[in-house]
Amino acid sequence: MTLELLNVEKISAAIESSNAARLAALHIFDTIDSTNSYLLEKAKSNAPAGSVCLAEQQTKGRGRLGREWYSPYAVNIYCSILWRFPHLSQDISGLSIAVAVMVANALRKYGISAEIQLKWPNDVWVANRKLAGILLERNDKTGVVIGIGLNLDVQEANEKSWIDVAELTGRPVQRNFLVGLLLNELLEKLPVYATRGISAFLAEWEKADVLRNKVVSVQTPLQIISGTMRGISEQGELLLEDETGVVRRFSYGEVSVRF
Ligand code: BTN
């Protein structure tokens, strides 16, 4: 596969001028511990909303629930953006949902024609395999770092539950164009989330919700509960109908499903 390194000009070319105005900074590293850690640190010194960090590789890329995120050199996308919300509640489940919808839109604009599935709280799947993961981390009351790991070529990892953009399109990936589309979508829609909240994203989520009406298990630090997934609430919580017919709400946890 041809190696296309990250390039500011090529990325910027894919960002519409109305959205480019919201891009406060674009830091590109060859190697970094974690793009999320970098922006969390920057946020402490009042970095503005719209600060973005990308890296060719991460030495300590992290996923949800303390997992490692596979981050080899120059093949995938490791992208973080800092955003500030004047009134962000303690629970950011709604933002997770909205960001997953934004990532799915960028992938469609890139030309992925396969059905994109969203798995609560914010995984992006295709054909029941993971294409992208999202990690939201908070630094202070208003700032959130949104980290996105997008698989472009994970053949070497030989992990059957993952899928990548190269496999889906059958051609070398235009990394810069795809990063540009992703940032374009985030820069356009994060302000929409700030004013309208999750309601602007719920309909799109529901169309792509891969867990709806499936029998699933939800694991939290305290318990594992099985039931039927009944979609998400207006706050982005997972709704699980247990065997007694009671619908319970979860704002965090790991969901397992058997297809
Ligand atoms: C998941 O577990 O599904 C979330 C994965 C998030 C990975 C991204 S890669 C860019 C950013 N930096 C990190 O260390 N993690 C996120």
PDB file of C-alpha atoms and ligand atoms in Angstrom:
ATOM      1  CA  MET A   1       0.000   0.000   0.000  1.00  0.00           C
ATOM      2  CA  THR A   2       1.298   3.498  -0.865  1.00  0.00           C
ATOM      3  CA  LEU A   3       2.246   5.474   2.187  1.00  0.00           C
ATOM      4  CA  GLU A   4       0.560   8.888   2.292  1.00  0.00           C
ATOM      5  CA  LEU A   5       1.923  10.922   5.182  1.00  0.00           C
ATOM      6  CA  LEU A   6      -0.195  13.555   6.908  1.00  0.00           C
ATOM      7  CA  ASN A   7       0.085  16.979   5.335  1.00  0.00           C
ATOM      8  CA  VAL A   8      -1.457  20.260   6.537  1.00  0.00           C
ATOM      9  CA  GLU A   9      -2.140  21.671   3.051  1.00  0.00           C
ATOM     10  CA  LYS A  10      -3.797  18.513   1.770  1.00  0.00           C
ATOM     11  CA  ILE A  11      -5.937  18.210   4.905  1.00  0.00           C
ATOM     12  CA  SER A  12      -6.967  21.879   4.757  1.00  0.00           C
ATOM     13  CA  ALA A  13      -7.997  21.525   1.116  1.00  0.00           C
ATOM     14  CA  ALA A  14     -10.872  19.267   2.179  1.00  0.00           C
ATOM     15  CA  ILE A  15     -12.213  21.708   4.796  1.00  0.00           C
ATOM     16  CA  GLU A  16     -14.866  24.194   3.648  1.00  0.00           C
ATOM     17  CA  SER A  17     -13.936  27.804   4.353  1.00  0.00           C
ATOM     18  CA  SER A  18     -16.925  28.369   6.686  1.00  0.00           C
ATOM     19  CA  ASN A  19     -15.692  25.481   8.843  1.00  0.00           C
ATOM     20  CA  ALA A  20     -11.985  26.267   8.489  1.00  0.00           C
ATOM     21  CA  ALA A  21     -12.618  29.445  10.466  1.00  0.00           C
ATOM     22  CA  ARG A  22     -13.341  27.229  13.491  1.00  0.00           C
ATOM     23  CA  LEU A  23     -10.060  25.336  13.232  1.00  0.00           C
ATOM     24  CA  ALA A  24      -7.944  27.005  15.932  1.00  0.00           C
ATOM     25  CA  ALA A  25      -4.754  24.966  15.509  1.00  0.00           C
ATOM     26  CA  LEU A  26      -3.609  21.840  13.681  1.00  0.00           C
ATOM     27  CA  HIS A  27      -0.711  20.027  15.358  1.00  0.00           C
ATOM     28  CA  ILE A  28       0.713  17.063  13.440  1.00  0.00           C
ATOM     29  CA  PHE A  29       3.241  14.795  15.155  1.00  0.00           C
ATOM     30  CA  ASP A  30       5.300  11.986  13.760  1.00  0.00           C
ATOM     31  CA  THR A  31       5.191  10.145  17.088  1.00  0.00           C
ATOM     32  CA  ILE A  32       3.321  11.040  20.237  1.00  0.00           C
ATOM     33  CA  ASP A  33       2.187   9.174  23.343  1.00  0.00           C
ATOM     34  CA  SER A  34      -1.495   9.923  22.738  1.00  0.00           C
ATOM     35  CA  THR A  35      -3.180  12.697  20.761  1.00  0.00           C
ATOM     36  CA  ASN A  36      -5.842  12.851  23.497  1.00  0.00           C
ATOM     37  CA  SER A  37      -3.209  13.316  26.232  1.00  0.00           C
ATOM     38  CA  TYR A  38      -1.614  16.119  24.233  1.00  0.00           C
ATOM     39  CA  LEU A  39      -4.846  18.090  23.959  1.00  0.00           C
ATOM     40  CA  LEU A  40      -5.876  17.404  27.566  1.00  0.00           C
ATOM     41  CA  GLU A  41      -2.601  19.023  28.590  1.00  0.00           C
ATOM     42  CA  LYS A  42      -3.118  21.927  26.178  1.00  0.00           C
ATOM     43  CA  ALA A  43      -6.641  22.440  27.517  1.00  0.00           C
ATOM     44  CA  LYS A  44      -5.177  23.129  30.958  1.00  0.00           C
ATOM     45  CA  SER A  45      -3.448  26.195  29.534  1.00  0.00           C
ATOM     46  CA  ASN A  46      -6.694  27.423  27.968  1.00  0.00           C
ATOM     47  CA  ALA A  47      -6.198  26.106  24.429  1.00  0.00           C
ATOM     48  CA  PRO A  48      -9.227  27.181  22.392  1.00  0.00           C
ATOM     49  CA  ALA A  49     -12.016  25.046  20.992  1.00  0.00           C
ATOM     50  CA  GLY A  50     -11.037  23.782  17.575  1.00  0.00           C
ATOM     51  CA  SER A  51      -7.481  22.777  18.542  1.00  0.00           C
ATOM     52  CA  VAL A  52      -6.659  19.566  16.696  1.00  0.00           C
ATOM     53  CA  CYS A  53      -3.888  17.016  17.170  1.00  0.00           C
ATOM     54  CA  LEU A  54      -2.976  14.277  14.678  1.00  0.00           C
ATOM     55  CA  ALA A  55      -0.125  11.804  14.760  1.00  0.00           C
ATOM     56  CA  GLU A  56       1.401   9.241  12.427  1.00  0.00           C
ATOM     57  CA  GLN A  57       1.767   6.901  15.388  1.00  0.00           C
ATOM     58  CA  GLN A  58       0.948   6.750  19.093  1.00  0.00           C
ATOM     59  CA  THR A  59       3.101   4.988  21.650  1.00  0.00           C
ATOM     60  CA  LYS A  60       0.365   5.016  24.303  1.00  0.00           C
ATOM     61  CA  GLY A  61      -2.812   5.267  22.275  1.00  0.00           C
ATOM     62  CA  ARG A  62      -5.737   4.501  24.519  1.00  0.00           C
ATOM     63  CA  GLY A  63      -9.193   3.178  23.984  1.00  0.00           C
ATOM     64  CA  ARG A  64     -12.263   3.094  26.169  1.00  0.00           C
ATOM     65  CA  LEU A  65     -12.226   1.317  29.513  1.00  0.00           C
ATOM     66  CA  GLY A  66      -8.461   1.593  29.879  1.00  0.00           C
ATOM     67  CA  ARG A  67      -7.671  -0.482  26.797  1.00  0.00           C
ATOM     68  CA  GLU A  68      -4.744   0.074  24.467  1.00  0.00           C
ATOM     69  CA  TRP A  69      -5.461   1.454  20.993  1.00  0.00           C
ATOM     70  CA  TYR A  70      -3.487  -0.156  18.145  1.00  0.00           C
ATOM     71  CA  SER A  71      -1.534   2.778  16.645  1.00  0.00           C
ATOM     72  CA  PRO A  72       1.167   1.736  14.115  1.00  0.00           C
ATOM     73  CA  TYR A  73       2.972   4.255  11.895  1.00  0.00           C
ATOM     74  CA  ALA A  74       1.259   6.053   9.006  1.00  0.00           C
ATOM     75  CA  VAL A  75      -1.507   3.599   8.282  1.00  0.00           C
ATOM     76  CA  ASN A  76      -4.538   4.625  10.322  1.00  0.00           C
ATOM     77  CA  ILE A  77      -5.951   7.919  11.585  1.00  0.00           C
ATOM     78  CA  TYR A  78      -5.368   9.063  15.163  1.00  0.00           C
ATOM     79  CA  CYS A  79      -7.156  12.359  15.566  1.00  0.00           C
ATOM     80  CA  SER A  80      -8.187  14.455  18.576  1.00  0.00           C
ATOM     81  CA  ILE A  81     -10.071  17.718  18.736  1.00  0.00           C
ATOM     82  CA  LEU A  82     -10.696  19.934  21.753  1.00  0.00           C
ATOM     83  CA  TRP A  83     -14.131  21.500  21.984  1.00  0.00           C
ATOM     84  CA  ARG A  84     -15.671  23.749  24.600  1.00  0.00           C
ATOM     85  CA  PHE A  85     -19.343  23.791  25.533  1.00  0.00           C
ATOM     86  CA  PRO A  86     -20.709  26.577  27.707  1.00  0.00           C
ATOM     87  CA  HIS A  87     -23.209  24.281  29.423  1.00  0.00           C
ATOM     88  CA  LEU A  88     -21.960  20.713  29.379  1.00  0.00           C
ATOM     89  CA  SER A  89     -23.636  18.364  31.820  1.00  0.00           C
ATOM     90  CA  GLN A  90     -21.733  15.811  33.866  1.00  0.00           C
ATOM     91  CA  ASP A  91     -22.983  13.070  31.590  1.00  0.00           C
ATOM     92  CA  ILE A  92     -21.553  13.330  28.099  1.00  0.00           C
ATOM     93  CA  SER A  93     -23.322  10.281  26.639  1.00  0.00           C
ATOM     94  CA  GLY A  94     -25.212  12.571  24.269  1.00  0.00           C
ATOM     95  CA  LEU A  95     -22.017  13.989  22.831  1.00  0.00           C
ATOM     96  CA  SER A  96     -20.681  10.449  22.277  1.00  0.00           C
ATOM     97  CA  ILE A  97     -23.708   9.661  20.183  1.00  0.00           C
ATOM     98  CA  ALA A  98     -23.432  12.876  18.174  1.00  0.00           C
ATOM     99  CA  VAL A  99     -19.731  12.340  17.423  1.00  0.00           C
ATOM    100  CA  ALA A 100     -20.352   8.784  16.198  1.00  0.00           C
ATOM    101  CA  VAL A 101     -22.960  10.172  13.785  1.00  0.00           C
ATOM    102  CA  MET A 102     -20.428  12.776  12.569  1.00  0.00           C
ATOM    103  CA  VAL A 103     -17.770  10.112  11.944  1.00  0.00           C
ATOM    104  CA  ALA A 104     -20.273   8.006  10.008  1.00  0.00           C
ATOM    105  CA  ASN A 105     -21.192  11.029   7.843  1.00  0.00           C
ATOM    106  CA  ALA A 106     -17.543  11.728   7.024  1.00  0.00           C
ATOM    107  CA  LEU A 107     -17.054   8.103   5.997  1.00  0.00           C
ATOM    108  CA  ARG A 108     -20.075   8.235   3.711  1.00  0.00           C
ATOM    109  CA  LYS A 109     -18.776  11.463   2.135  1.00  0.00           C
ATOM    110  CA  TYR A 110     -15.446   9.732   1.553  1.00  0.00           C
ATOM    111  CA  GLY A 111     -17.309   7.116  -0.465  1.00  0.00           C
ATOM    112  CA  ILE A 112     -17.893   4.170   1.848  1.00  0.00           C
ATOM    113  CA  SER A 113     -21.006   2.681   0.367  1.00  0.00           C
ATOM    114  CA  ALA A 114     -21.380  -0.274   2.751  1.00  0.00           C
ATOM    115  CA  GLU A 115     -23.949   0.207   5.498  1.00  0.00           C
ATOM    116  CA  ILE A 116     -22.369   1.960   8.470  1.00  0.00           C
ATOM    117  CA  GLN A 117     -23.531   0.642  11.835  1.00  0.00           C
ATOM    118  CA  LEU A 118     -23.326   2.502  15.143  1.00  0.00           C
ATOM    119  CA  LYS A 119     -22.854   0.554  18.350  1.00  0.00           C
ATOM    120  CA  TRP A 120     -23.615   2.304  21.612  1.00  0.00           C
ATOM    121  CA  PRO A 121     -22.000   4.350  23.007  1.00  0.00           C
ATOM    122  CA  ASN A 122     -19.856   5.366  20.043  1.00  0.00           C
ATOM    123  CA  ASP A 123     -18.304   2.562  18.013  1.00  0.00           C
ATOM    124  CA  VAL A 124     -18.514   2.703  14.243  1.00  0.00           C
ATOM    125  CA  TRP A 125     -18.893  -0.708  12.623  1.00  0.00           C
ATOM    126  CA  VAL A 126     -19.355  -2.154   9.169  1.00  0.00           C
ATOM    127  CA  ALA A 127     -20.486  -5.743   8.627  1.00  0.00           C
ATOM    128  CA  ASN A 128     -20.447  -6.265  12.406  1.00  0.00           C
ATOM    129  CA  ARG A 129     -16.721  -5.440  12.595  1.00  0.00           C
ATOM    130  CA  LYS A 130     -15.159  -2.359  14.176  1.00  0.00           C
ATOM    131  CA  LEU A 131     -14.052   0.425  11.827  1.00  0.00           C
ATOM    132  CA  ALA A 132     -13.578   3.296  14.280  1.00  0.00           C
ATOM    133  CA  GLY A 133     -13.544   3.988  17.992  1.00  0.00           C
ATOM    134  CA  ILE A 134     -14.161   7.229  19.845  1.00  0.00           C
ATOM    135  CA  LEU A 135     -12.848   8.251  23.246  1.00  0.00           C
ATOM    136  CA  LEU A 136     -14.194  11.365  24.965  1.00  0.00           C
ATOM    137  CA  GLU A 137     -12.173  12.730  27.853  1.00  0.00           C
ATOM    138  CA  ARG A 138     -12.847  15.789  29.989  1.00  0.00           C
ATOM    139  CA  ASN A 139     -10.373  18.160  31.366  1.00  0.00           C
ATOM    140  CA  ASP A 140     -12.421  20.831  33.053  1.00  0.00           C
ATOM    141  CA  LYS A 141     -16.047  21.893  33.260  1.00  0.00           C
ATOM    142  CA  THR A 142     -16.393  22.992  29.653  1.00  0.00           C
ATOM    143  CA  GLY A 143     -13.604  21.330  27.671  1.00  0.00           C
ATOM    144  CA  VAL A 144     -13.872  17.885  26.110  1.00  0.00           C
ATOM    145  CA  VAL A 145     -11.206  16.127  24.085  1.00  0.00           C
ATOM    146  CA  ILE A 146     -12.767  13.997  21.385  1.00  0.00           C
ATOM    147  CA  GLY A 147     -10.380  11.287  20.201  1.00  0.00           C
ATOM    148  CA  ILE A 148     -11.093   9.280  17.074  1.00  0.00           C
ATOM    149  CA  GLY A 149      -9.203   6.213  15.939  1.00  0.00           C
ATOM    150  CA  LEU A 150     -10.101   5.187  12.409  1.00  0.00           C
ATOM    151  CA  ASN A 151      -8.835   1.948  10.907  1.00  0.00           C
ATOM    152  CA  LEU A 152      -7.477   2.471   7.402  1.00  0.00           C
ATOM    153  CA  ASP A 153      -5.353  -0.658   7.155  1.00  0.00           C
ATOM    154  CA  VAL A 154      -5.212  -3.117  10.029  1.00  0.00           C
ATOM    155  CA  GLN A 155      -4.389  -6.259   8.037  1.00  0.00           C
ATOM    156  CA  GLU A 156      -1.152  -6.745   9.949  1.00  0.00           C
ATOM    157  CA  ALA A 157      -2.975  -6.908  13.254  1.00  0.00           C
ATOM    158  CA  ASN A 158      -4.860  -9.949  11.977  1.00  0.00           C
ATOM    159  CA  GLU A 159      -7.816  -9.154  14.214  1.00  0.00           C
ATOM    160  CA  LYS A 160     -10.980 -10.592  12.725  1.00  0.00           C
ATOM    161  CA  SER A 161     -13.336  -8.327  14.617  1.00  0.00           C
ATOM    162  CA  TRP A 162     -11.832  -5.221  12.937  1.00  0.00           C
ATOM    163  CA  ILE A 163     -12.440  -3.877   9.451  1.00  0.00           C
ATOM    164  CA  ASP A 164     -10.644  -1.069   7.611  1.00  0.00           C
ATOM    165  CA  VAL A 165     -11.241   1.531   4.917  1.00  0.00           C
ATOM    166  CA  ALA A 166      -8.786  -0.094   2.476  1.00  0.00           C
ATOM    167  CA  GLU A 167     -10.759  -3.343   2.623  1.00  0.00           C
ATOM    168  CA  LEU A 168     -14.042  -1.487   2.126  1.00  0.00           C
ATOM    169  CA  THR A 169     -12.952   0.574  -0.875  1.00  0.00           C
ATOM    170  CA  GLY A 170     -10.444  -1.838  -2.419  1.00  0.00           C
ATOM    171  CA  ARG A 171      -7.959   0.937  -3.127  1.00  0.00           C
ATOM    172  CA  PRO A 172      -5.188   2.866  -1.358  1.00  0.00           C
ATOM    173  CA  VAL A 173      -6.618   5.281   1.182  1.00  0.00           C
ATOM    174  CA  GLN A 174      -6.358   9.047   0.676  1.00  0.00           C
ATOM    175  CA  ARG A 175      -5.531   9.697   4.303  1.00  0.00           C
ATOM    176  CA  ASN A 176      -5.333  13.489   4.085  1.00  0.00           C
ATOM    177  CA  PHE A 177      -8.606  13.783   2.211  1.00  0.00           C
ATOM    178  CA  LEU A 178     -10.327  11.539   4.744  1.00  0.00           C
ATOM    179  CA  VAL A 179      -8.873  13.447   7.742  1.00  0.00           C
ATOM    180  CA  GLY A 180     -10.008  16.686   6.067  1.00  0.00           C
ATOM    181  CA  LEU A 181     -13.558  15.355   5.624  1.00  0.00           C
ATOM    182  CA  LEU A 182     -13.602  14.201   9.241  1.00  0.00           C
ATOM    183  CA  LEU A 183     -12.476  17.586  10.553  1.00  0.00           C
ATOM    184  CA  ASN A 184     -14.889  19.363   8.229  1.00  0.00           C
ATOM    185  CA  GLU A 185     -17.771  17.384   9.697  1.00  0.00           C
ATOM    186  CA  LEU A 186     -16.652  17.924  13.315  1.00  0.00           C
ATOM    187  CA  LEU A 187     -16.074  21.652  12.839  1.00  0.00           C
ATOM    188  CA  GLU A 188     -19.512  22.017  11.270  1.00  0.00           C
ATOM    189  CA  LYS A 189     -21.527  19.817  13.635  1.00  0.00           C
ATOM    190  CA  LEU A 190     -19.941  20.329  17.076  1.00  0.00           C
ATOM    191  CA  PRO A 191     -21.446  23.846  17.194  1.00  0.00           C
ATOM    192  CA  VAL A 192     -24.804  22.259  16.269  1.00  0.00           C
ATOM    193  CA  TYR A 193     -24.459  19.926  19.250  1.00  0.00           C
ATOM    194  CA  ALA A 194     -23.586  22.923  21.435  1.00  0.00           C
ATOM    195  CA  THR A 195     -26.851  24.642  20.599  1.00  0.00           C
ATOM    196  CA  ARG A 196     -29.312  21.802  19.911  1.00  0.00           C
ATOM    197  CA  GLY A 197     -27.802  18.891  21.813  1.00  0.00           C
ATOM    198  CA  ILE A 198     -28.401  15.260  20.927  1.00  0.00           C
ATOM    199  CA  SER A 199     -31.832  15.935  19.404  1.00  0.00           C
ATOM    200  CA  ALA A 200     -30.166  17.029  16.152  1.00  0.00           C
ATOM    201  CA  PHE A 201     -28.492  13.607  15.841  1.00  0.00           C
ATOM    202  CA  LEU A 202     -31.002  11.105  17.228  1.00  0.00           C
ATOM    203  CA  ALA A 203     -32.791  10.293  13.970  1.00  0.00           C
ATOM    204  CA  GLU A 204     -29.528   9.487  12.196  1.00  0.00           C
ATOM    205  CA  TRP A 205     -28.333   7.401  15.125  1.00  0.00           C
ATOM    206  CA  GLU A 206     -31.557   5.390  15.136  1.00  0.00           C
ATOM    207  CA  LYS A 207     -31.221   4.539  11.441  1.00  0.00           C
ATOM    208  CA  ALA A 208     -27.767   3.075  12.052  1.00  0.00           C
ATOM    209  CA  ASP A 209     -28.260   1.607  15.567  1.00  0.00           C
ATOM    210  CA  VAL A 210     -26.925  -1.953  15.194  1.00  0.00           C
ATOM    211  CA  LEU A 211     -27.998  -3.099  18.663  1.00  0.00           C
ATOM    212  CA  ARG A 212     -31.668  -2.154  18.535  1.00  0.00           C
ATOM    213  CA  ASN A 213     -33.918  -5.066  19.483  1.00  0.00           C
ATOM    214  CA  LYS A 214     -30.927  -7.396  19.847  1.00  0.00           C
ATOM    215  CA  VAL A 215     -30.311  -9.468  22.960  1.00  0.00           C
ATOM    216  CA  VAL A 216     -27.232  -7.998  24.593  1.00  0.00           C
ATOM    217  CA  SER A 217     -25.270  -8.009  27.851  1.00  0.00           C
ATOM    218  CA  VAL A 218     -24.190  -4.774  29.445  1.00  0.00           C
ATOM    219  CA  GLN A 219     -21.152  -4.927  31.686  1.00  0.00           C
ATOM    220  CA  THR A 220     -20.572  -2.153  34.212  1.00  0.00           C
ATOM    221  CA  PRO A 221     -17.939  -2.183  36.974  1.00  0.00           C
ATOM    222  CA  LEU A 222     -20.673  -3.462  39.300  1.00  0.00           C
ATOM    223  CA  GLN A 223     -22.659  -5.968  37.282  1.00  0.00           C
ATOM    224  CA  ILE A 224     -23.462  -7.735  34.024  1.00  0.00           C
ATOM    225  CA  ILE A 225     -27.081  -7.508  32.932  1.00  0.00           C
ATOM    226  CA  SER A 226     -28.695  -9.172  29.940  1.00  0.00           C
ATOM    227  CA  GLY A 227     -31.764  -8.018  28.112  1.00  0.00           C
ATOM    228  CA  THR A 228     -33.123  -6.623  24.893  1.00  0.00           C
ATOM    229  CA  MET A 229     -31.707  -3.342  23.658  1.00  0.00           C
ATOM    230  CA  ARG A 230     -34.515  -0.836  23.119  1.00  0.00           C
ATOM    231  CA  GLY A 231     -32.574   2.053  21.612  1.00  0.00           C
ATOM    232  CA  ILE A 232     -31.293   5.120  23.399  1.00  0.00           C
ATOM    233  CA  SER A 233     -32.892   7.825  25.522  1.00  0.00           C
ATOM    234  CA  GLU A 234     -33.076  11.552  24.763  1.00  0.00           C
ATOM    235  CA  GLN A 235     -29.907  11.827  26.870  1.00  0.00           C
ATOM    236  CA  GLY A 236     -28.020   9.168  24.932  1.00  0.00           C
ATOM    237  CA  GLU A 237     -28.368   6.477  27.597  1.00  0.00           C
ATOM    238  CA  LEU A 238     -28.736   2.866  26.519  1.00  0.00           C
ATOM    239  CA  LEU A 239     -32.208   1.449  27.203  1.00  0.00           C
ATOM    240  CA  LEU A 240     -32.192  -2.206  28.178  1.00  0.00           C
ATOM    241  CA  GLU A 241     -35.372  -4.188  28.775  1.00  0.00           C
ATOM    242  CA  ASP A 242     -34.611  -6.915  31.306  1.00  0.00           C
ATOM    243  CA  GLU A 243     -36.395 -10.268  31.499  1.00  0.00           C
ATOM    244  CA  THR A 244     -39.044  -8.831  33.841  1.00  0.00           C
ATOM    245  CA  GLY A 245     -39.965  -6.199  31.235  1.00  0.00           C
ATOM    246  CA  VAL A 246     -38.407  -3.321  33.170  1.00  0.00           C
ATOM    247  CA  VAL A 247     -36.447  -0.858  31.022  1.00  0.00           C
ATOM    248  CA  ARG A 248     -33.172   0.172  32.643  1.00  0.00           C
ATOM    249  CA  ARG A 249     -30.921   3.049  31.599  1.00  0.00           C
ATOM    250  CA  PHE A 250     -27.140   2.955  31.313  1.00  0.00           C
ATOM    251  CA  SER A 251     -24.881   5.920  30.715  1.00  0.00           C
ATOM    252  CA  TYR A 252     -21.707   3.822  30.599  1.00  0.00           C
ATOM    253  CA  GLY A 253     -20.720   0.185  30.197  1.00  0.00           C
ATOM    254  CA  GLU A 254     -19.534  -2.314  27.650  1.00  0.00           C
ATOM    255  CA  VAL A 255     -22.118  -4.026  25.476  1.00  0.00           C
ATOM    256  CA  SER A 256     -21.665  -7.504  24.051  1.00  0.00           C
ATOM    257  CA  VAL A 257     -23.902  -8.878  21.352  1.00  0.00           C
ATOM    258  CA  ARG A 258     -24.038 -12.130  19.448  1.00  0.00           C
ATOM    259  CA  PHE A 259     -25.103 -11.772  15.835  1.00  0.00           C
TER     260      PHE A 259
HETATM  261  C1  BTN B   1     -12.263   2.830  21.640  1.00  0.00           C
HETATM  262  O1  BTN B   1     -11.881   2.140  22.596  1.00  0.00           O
HETATM  263  O2  BTN B   1     -13.021   2.350  20.805  1.00  0.00           O
HETATM  264  C2  BTN B   1     -11.834   4.268  21.513  1.00  0.00           C
HETATM  265  C3  BTN B   1     -10.561   4.401  20.742  1.00  0.00           C
HETATM  266  C4  BTN B   1     -10.073   5.828  20.606  1.00  0.00           C
HETATM  267  C5  BTN B   1      -8.696   5.905  19.978  1.00  0.00           C
HETATM  268  C6  BTN B   1      -8.301   7.320  19.647  1.00  0.00           C
HETATM  269  S1  BTN B   1      -6.882   7.390  18.582  1.00  0.00           S
HETATM  270  C7  BTN B   1      -6.803   9.109  18.820  1.00  0.00           C
HETATM  271  C8  BTN B   1      -7.099   9.369  20.291  1.00  0.00           C
HETATM  272  N1  BTN B   1      -5.898   9.258  21.089  1.00  0.00           N
HETATM  273  C9  BTN B   1      -5.947   8.234  21.946  1.00  0.00           C
HETATM  274  O3  BTN B   1      -5.046   7.896  22.746  1.00  0.00           O
HETATM  275  N2  BTN B   1      -7.110   7.582  21.811  1.00  0.00           N
HETATM  276  C10 BTN B   1      -7.966   8.222  20.822  1.00  0.00           C
END
